[in-house]
mmCIF file of C-alpha atoms in Angstrom:
data_model
loop_
_atom_site.group_PDB
_atom_site.id
_atom_site.type_symbol
_atom_site.label_atom_id
_atom_site.label_comp_id
_atom_site.label_asym_id
_atom_site.label_seq_id
_atom_site.Cartn_x
_atom_site.Cartn_y
_atom_site.Cartn_z
ATOM 1 C CA PHE A 1 -36.400 87.468 10.258
ATOM 2 C CA THR A 2 -35.379 87.371 6.623
ATOM 3 C CA LYS A 3 -32.620 87.796 4.638
ATOM 4 C CA GLY A 4 -32.774 87.393 0.765
ATOM 5 C CA PRO A 5 -34.105 83.598 0.663
ATOM 6 C CA MET A 6 -33.504 82.636 4.017
ATOM 7 C CA PHE A 7 -35.398 82.770 6.856
ATOM 8 C CA MET A 8 -34.495 82.812 10.595
ATOM 9 C CA TYR A 9 -36.740 81.663 14.036
ATOM 10 C CA CYS A 10 -36.235 81.951 17.454
ATOM 11 C CA ASP A 11 -37.743 82.428 20.968
ATOM 12 C CA SER A 12 -35.760 85.704 21.511
ATOM 13 C CA CYS A 13 -33.672 88.603 20.225
ATOM 14 C CA HIS A 14 -31.713 91.739 20.051
ATOM 15 C CA TYR A 15 -31.999 93.357 16.689
ATOM 16 C CA TYR A 16 -30.354 96.298 15.815
ATOM 17 C CA PRO A 17 -31.208 98.300 12.879
ATOM 18 C CA GLU A 18 -28.713 100.431 12.010
ATOM 19 C CA THR A 19 -26.188 97.457 11.478
ATOM 20 C CA GLU A 20 -29.228 94.978 10.531
ATOM 21 C CA SER A 21 -27.416 92.815 13.074
ATOM 22 C CA MET A 22 -28.967 91.043 15.932
ATOM 23 C CA GLU A 23 -28.556 88.060 18.824
ATOM 24 C CA ALA A 24 -31.072 85.065 18.902
ATOM 25 C CA PHE A 25 -31.407 82.956 21.416
ATOM 26 C CA GLY A 26 -33.555 79.674 21.825
ATOM 27 C CA ASN A 27 -34.653 77.139 19.461
ATOM 28 C CA VAL A 28 -33.120 79.048 16.566
ATOM 29 C CA ARG A 29 -33.539 77.348 13.056
ATOM 30 C CA MET A 30 -32.372 79.012 9.672
ATOM 31 C CA GLU A 31 -34.348 77.696 6.622
ATOM 32 C CA GLN A 32 -33.412 77.958 3.009
ATOM 33 C CA GLY A 33 -36.197 76.610 0.426
ATOM 34 C CA ASP A 34 -37.057 73.076 1.462
ATOM 35 C CA THR A 35 -33.695 71.640 1.392
ATOM 36 C CA LEU A 36 -31.214 73.763 3.998
ATOM 37 C CA PHE A 37 -31.964 73.731 7.817
ATOM 38 C CA ILE A 38 -29.592 74.910 10.775
ATOM 39 C CA PHE A 39 -30.829 74.198 13.663
ATOM 40 C CA ALA A 40 -28.139 75.681 17.052
ATOM 41 C CA ASP A 41 -29.379 77.538 20.155
ATOM 42 C CA GLU A 42 -27.707 80.775 20.143
ATOM 43 C CA LEU A 43 -27.158 83.401 17.172
ATOM 44 C CA VAL A 44 -24.868 85.961 16.494
ATOM 45 C CA TYR A 45 -25.488 87.724 13.188
ATOM 46 C CA ASP A 46 -23.414 90.661 11.685
ATOM 47 C CA GLY A 47 -25.803 92.173 8.713
ATOM 48 C CA ARG A 48 -23.057 94.700 7.780
ATOM 49 C CA PRO A 49 -22.817 94.620 3.846
ATOM 50 C CA ASP A 50 -19.044 93.451 4.184
ATOM 51 C CA ALA A 51 -20.054 90.532 6.491
ATOM 52 C CA GLU A 52 -23.367 89.493 6.429
ATOM 53 C CA ILE A 53 -22.233 86.469 8.517
ATOM 54 C CA ALA A 54 -23.829 84.494 11.301
ATOM 55 C CA THR A 55 -22.125 82.405 13.978
ATOM 56 C CA LEU A 56 -24.128 80.021 15.540
ATOM 57 C CA TYR A 57 -23.983 77.979 19.185
ATOM 58 C CA ALA A 58 -24.954 74.944 20.659
ATOM 59 C CA ASP A 59 -25.594 74.631 24.386
ATOM 60 C CA PRO A 60 -23.061 72.274 26.196
ATOM 61 C CA GLY A 61 -24.159 68.499 25.306
ATOM 62 C CA LYS A 62 -25.583 69.414 22.394
ATOM 63 C CA LYS A 63 -24.403 69.710 18.410
ATOM 64 C CA VAL A 64 -25.425 72.797 16.149
ATOM 65 C CA LYS A 65 -26.841 70.602 13.115
ATOM 66 C CA LEU A 66 -26.949 71.610 9.581
ATOM 67 C CA ILE A 67 -28.971 69.163 7.379
ATOM 68 C CA ASN A 68 -28.734 69.729 3.504
ATOM 69 C CA LYS A 69 -31.261 66.830 1.848
ATOM 70 C CA ASP A 70 -28.790 63.406 2.440
ATOM 71 C CA VAL A 71 -26.334 65.347 4.427
ATOM 72 C CA LYS A 72 -26.069 65.784 7.671
ATOM 73 C CA LEU A 73 -22.960 68.326 9.897
ATOM 74 C CA GLU A 74 -23.014 68.480 13.065
ATOM 75 C CA THR A 75 -20.336 70.156 15.661
ATOM 76 C CA ASP A 76 -19.828 73.039 18.481
ATOM 77 C CA VAL A 77 -19.768 76.116 16.525
ATOM 78 C CA PHE A 78 -20.449 76.846 13.118
ATOM 79 C CA VAL A 79 -20.195 80.188 10.940
ATOM 80 C CA TYR A 80 -22.360 80.833 8.076
ATOM 81 C CA ASP A 81 -21.849 82.846 5.706
ATOM 82 C CA ILE A 82 -24.594 84.126 3.966
ATOM 83 C CA LYS A 83 -23.039 86.004 0.589
ATOM 84 C CA LEU A 84 -20.683 83.238 0.220
ATOM 85 C CA ASP A 85 -23.271 80.089 1.036
ATOM 86 C CA LEU A 86 -20.485 78.900 2.927
ATOM 87 C CA GLY A 87 -20.480 77.309 6.258
ATOM 88 C CA TYR A 88 -16.978 76.250 8.391
ATOM 89 C CA TYR A 89 -15.741 75.319 11.503
ATOM 90 C CA ASN A 90 -12.717 75.030 13.542
ATOM 91 C CA VAL A 91 -13.811 73.143 16.716
ATOM 92 C CA GLY A 92 -14.226 69.823 15.459
ATOM 93 C CA GLY A 93 -16.976 68.301 13.613
ATOM 94 C CA GLU A 94 -18.968 65.578 11.834
ATOM 95 C CA LEU A 95 -20.300 65.201 8.218
ATOM 96 C CA THR A 96 -22.077 62.108 7.197
ATOM 97 C CA ASP A 97 -24.116 61.389 4.398
ATOM 98 C CA ALA A 98 -25.456 58.564 2.379
ATOM 99 C CA SER A 99 -22.200 56.795 1.974
ATOM 100 C CA ASN A 100 -19.518 57.973 4.423
ATOM 101 C CA ARG A 101 -18.824 59.747 7.515
ATOM 102 C CA LEU A 102 -16.374 62.197 7.975
ATOM 103 C CA THR A 103 -14.649 63.876 10.805
ATOM 104 C CA SER A 104 -11.974 66.267 11.362
ATOM 105 C CA LEU A 105 -11.414 69.802 13.225
ATOM 106 C CA GLU A 106 -11.605 72.198 10.664
ATOM 107 C CA GLY A 107 -14.033 71.813 7.835
ATOM 108 C CA GLU A 108 -16.251 73.843 5.204
ATOM 109 C CA TYR A 109 -19.583 73.320 3.387
ATOM 110 C CA MET A 110 -20.714 74.961 0.340
ATOM 111 C CA PRO A 111 -24.482 73.404 0.277
ATOM 112 C CA SER A 112 -24.959 75.038 -3.610
ATOM 113 C CA THR A 113 -22.568 72.645 -5.224
ATOM 114 C CA LYS A 114 -22.601 69.875 -2.620
ATOM 115 C CA GLU A 115 -18.544 70.439 -1.864
ATOM 116 C CA ALA A 116 -16.671 70.269 1.259
ATOM 117 C CA ASN A 117 -13.023 70.436 2.451
ATOM 118 C CA PHE A 118 -11.452 69.053 5.478
ATOM 119 C CA TYR A 119 -8.286 69.713 7.187
ATOM 120 C CA THR A 120 -6.437 68.307 10.069
ATOM 121 C CA ASP A 121 -6.560 64.787 12.015
ATOM 122 C CA VAL A 122 -9.338 63.842 8.919
ATOM 123 C CA HIS A 123 -10.994 60.229 8.905
ATOM 124 C CA LEU A 124 -13.142 59.442 6.430
ATOM 125 C CA ASN A 125 -15.179 56.021 7.165
ATOM 126 C CA SER A 126 -17.205 53.973 5.199
ATOM 127 C CA ARG A 127 -21.443 53.448 6.050
ATOM 128 C CA SER A 128 -20.941 50.514 3.583
ATOM 129 C CA GLU A 129 -22.501 47.308 6.068
ATOM 130 C CA THR A 130 -20.888 44.967 3.088
ATOM 131 C CA ASP A 131 -16.992 46.194 3.021
ATOM 132 C CA THR A 132 -14.814 48.853 4.887
ATOM 133 C CA LEU A 133 -12.920 51.439 3.572
ATOM 134 C CA ASP A 134 -10.916 54.015 6.289
ATOM 135 C CA ILE A 135 -9.218 57.094 5.391
ATOM 136 C CA TYR A 136 -6.972 58.978 7.279
ATOM 137 C CA THR A 137 -4.879 62.382 5.799
ATOM 138 C CA ASP A 138 -4.626 66.347 6.644
ATOM 139 C CA THR A 139 -6.372 67.222 3.557
ATOM 140 C CA LEU A 140 -9.236 66.107 1.584
ATOM 141 C CA TYR A 141 -11.737 67.393 -0.364
ATOM 142 C CA TYR A 142 -15.008 65.664 -1.119
ATOM 143 C CA ASN A 143 -18.265 65.815 -3.323
ATOM 144 C CA THR A 144 -21.640 64.893 -1.054
ATOM 145 C CA ALA A 145 -23.808 64.858 -4.342
ATOM 146 C CA LEU A 146 -21.257 62.427 -6.077
ATOM 147 C CA HIS A 147 -19.364 60.866 -3.121
ATOM 148 C CA ILE A 148 -15.688 61.364 -4.028
ATOM 149 C CA ALA A 149 -12.480 62.183 -2.025
ATOM 150 C CA GLU A 150 -9.414 63.946 -3.783
ATOM 151 C CA LEU A 151 -6.583 63.755 -1.279
ATOM 152 C CA ASN A 152 -3.632 66.642 -1.427
ATOM 153 C CA ALA A 153 -1.440 65.379 2.039
ATOM 154 C CA PRO A 154 0.003 62.266 3.270
ATOM 155 C CA SER A 155 -2.553 59.763 3.140
ATOM 156 C CA THR A 156 -3.431 55.910 4.645
ATOM 157 C CA ILE A 157 -6.233 54.318 3.113
ATOM 158 C CA VAL A 158 -7.223 51.072 4.701
ATOM 159 C CA ASN A 159 -10.138 48.338 3.586
ATOM 160 C CA ALA A 160 -10.136 44.852 3.588
ATOM 161 C CA ARG A 161 -7.228 43.728 1.094
ATOM 162 C CA GLY A 162 -4.998 45.831 2.559
ATOM 163 C CA THR A 163 -3.543 49.029 2.833
ATOM 164 C CA ILE A 164 -2.821 52.088 0.302
ATOM 165 C CA TYR A 165 0.036 55.259 1.143
ATOM 166 C CA THR A 166 0.166 57.938 -1.112
ATOM 167 C CA ARG A 167 0.604 61.247 -0.973
ATOM 168 C CA ARG A 168 -1.699 62.492 -3.827
ATOM 169 C CA GLY A 169 -5.249 60.717 -5.541
ATOM 170 C CA VAL A 170 -8.713 60.411 -6.556
ATOM 171 C CA TYR A 171 -10.997 57.865 -4.632
ATOM 172 C CA LEU A 172 -14.629 56.992 -5.846
ATOM 173 C CA THR A 173 -15.628 55.786 -2.726
ATOM 174 C CA ASP A 174 -19.135 54.379 -4.435
ATOM 175 C CA SER A 175 -17.443 52.192 -6.727
ATOM 176 C CA ASP A 176 -13.789 51.959 -4.769
ATOM 177 C CA ILE A 177 -11.521 52.976 -7.259
ATOM 178 C CA CYS A 178 -9.125 55.106 -6.589
ATOM 179 C CA MET A 179 -6.118 56.811 -8.660
ATOM 180 C CA LEU A 180 -3.440 57.851 -7.207
ATOM 181 C CA SER A 181 -0.079 59.505 -8.254
ATOM 182 C CA GLU A 182 2.997 61.019 -6.583
ATOM 183 C CA ARG A 183 4.847 57.266 -6.090
ATOM 184 C CA PRO A 184 2.079 55.658 -3.809
ATOM 185 C CA THR A 185 2.495 52.273 -2.472
ATOM 186 C CA VAL A 186 -0.435 49.554 -2.268
ATOM 187 C CA LYS A 187 0.340 46.556 0.624
ATOM 188 C CA THR A 188 -2.018 43.714 -0.009
ATOM 189 C CA ASN A 189 -2.909 41.235 3.039
ATOM 190 C CA GLN A 190 -1.023 38.737 0.865
ATOM 191 C CA ASN A 191 2.325 40.119 1.491
ATOM 192 C CA GLN A 192 2.544 41.569 -1.488
ATOM 193 C CA THR A 193 3.418 45.207 -2.480
ATOM 194 C CA LEU A 194 3.276 47.114 -5.293
ATOM 195 C CA VAL A 195 4.544 50.501 -6.066
ATOM 196 C CA ALA A 196 4.819 52.878 -9.039
ATOM 197 C CA ASP A 197 5.022 56.471 -10.052
ATOM 198 C CA SER A 198 1.220 56.194 -10.323
ATOM 199 C CA ILE A 199 -1.552 53.401 -9.735
ATOM 200 C CA TYR A 200 -4.886 52.664 -11.097
ATOM 201 C CA TYR A 201 -6.797 50.360 -8.450
ATOM 202 C CA ASP A 202 -9.818 48.528 -8.145
ATOM 203 C CA HIS A 203 -10.481 47.447 -4.621
ATOM 204 C CA ALA A 204 -14.166 45.218 -5.375
ATOM 205 C CA THR A 205 -12.132 43.345 -8.230
ATOM 206 C CA GLY A 206 -8.683 43.400 -6.978
ATOM 207 C CA TYR A 207 -7.352 44.593 -10.537
ATOM 208 C CA GLY A 208 -4.626 47.270 -10.439
ATOM 209 C CA GLU A 209 -2.325 49.071 -12.871
ATOM 210 C CA ALA A 210 0.490 50.657 -12.238
ATOM 211 C CA PHE A 211 2.778 53.226 -14.603
ATOM 212 C CA GLY A 212 6.063 54.092 -14.462
ATOM 213 C CA ASN A 213 9.524 52.625 -12.439
ATOM 214 C CA MET A 214 6.932 50.120 -10.525
ATOM 215 C CA GLU A 215 7.911 47.404 -8.309
ATOM 216 C CA LEU A 216 5.944 44.345 -7.425
ATOM 217 C CA THR A 217 7.480 42.529 -4.806
ATOM 218 C CA ASP A 218 5.952 39.340 -3.217
ATOM 219 C CA ILE A 219 7.141 38.257 0.445
ATOM 220 C CA ASP A 220 6.319 34.836 0.419
ATOM 221 C CA ASN A 221 7.832 33.990 -2.621
ATOM 222 C CA SER A 222 10.573 35.980 -1.955
ATOM 223 C CA ALA A 223 10.455 37.494 -5.481
ATOM 224 C CA MET A 224 10.106 40.858 -7.790
ATOM 225 C CA VAL A 225 9.482 42.091 -10.858
ATOM 226 C CA CYS A 226 10.343 45.343 -11.769
ATOM 227 C CA GLY A 227 9.399 47.150 -15.198
ATOM 228 C CA ASP A 228 7.502 50.372 -16.528
ATOM 229 C CA TYR A 229 3.946 49.082 -16.991
ATOM 230 C CA GLY A 230 2.358 46.442 -15.072
ATOM 231 C CA TYR A 231 -1.225 45.006 -13.746
ATOM 232 C CA TYR A 232 -1.846 42.812 -11.234
ATOM 233 C CA ASN A 233 -4.866 40.734 -10.452
ATOM 234 C CA GLU A 234 -5.500 39.952 -7.014
ATOM 235 C CA ARG A 235 -7.844 37.307 -7.235
ATOM 236 C CA ARG A 236 -6.278 35.662 -9.666
ATOM 237 C CA ASP A 237 -3.213 36.038 -7.841
ATOM 238 C CA SER A 238 -1.573 36.827 -11.168
ATOM 239 C CA SER A 239 0.199 39.562 -12.541
ATOM 240 C CA PHE A 240 1.763 41.011 -16.078
ATOM 241 C CA VAL A 241 4.971 43.362 -16.215
ATOM 242 C CA THR A 242 6.431 44.905 -19.543
ATOM 243 C CA GLY A 243 9.402 47.778 -19.903
#
């Protein structure tokens, strides 16, 4: 069957011409061009003009799989809105690309824009073999082309150098650079804590900048430095503060 640029193949189906709807069974496969593929065991398609929505199911022990170039999404039940070019799940799913693996209870993915949204029990884990990165939150926007994560809820970021707590921020996962706002906290493995209104942090170089009401606490040396602006060089174990 075809619907616009989308092709659908299966072993057998029931087709309802009045509404252009169908139920498909066995080796269900949807293809659009040479980049988008969806595999399932069963499909229910509502072809009414105000719907055009396909719901895909996997047999027990298997997963519905969406593959879009280097992006793979797996879940038990996947809903694909053909008109909006938007797929989503609410039964738990996993999305992987060349850089990261993301899991959540609910998720959305738009193949044409490479944009994804994740909700509830979200976990981003870096696939890098040279470093570690884990982000835990309940709301996360992610671009699979740029590998950029945007945080819009209380979040915890864990890497080899320490832990970051923030409510809002942007994390460039390929370069390990983050821009954080709404009073984030950075805790290093050297018992140092940096708090400010907003923070720029380069994980790869261990360099951070803090803007507005900053506080740098060094627990081991029983010292605290406060100011309006400051930067911290983790590798040199040095900081500068002004205000």
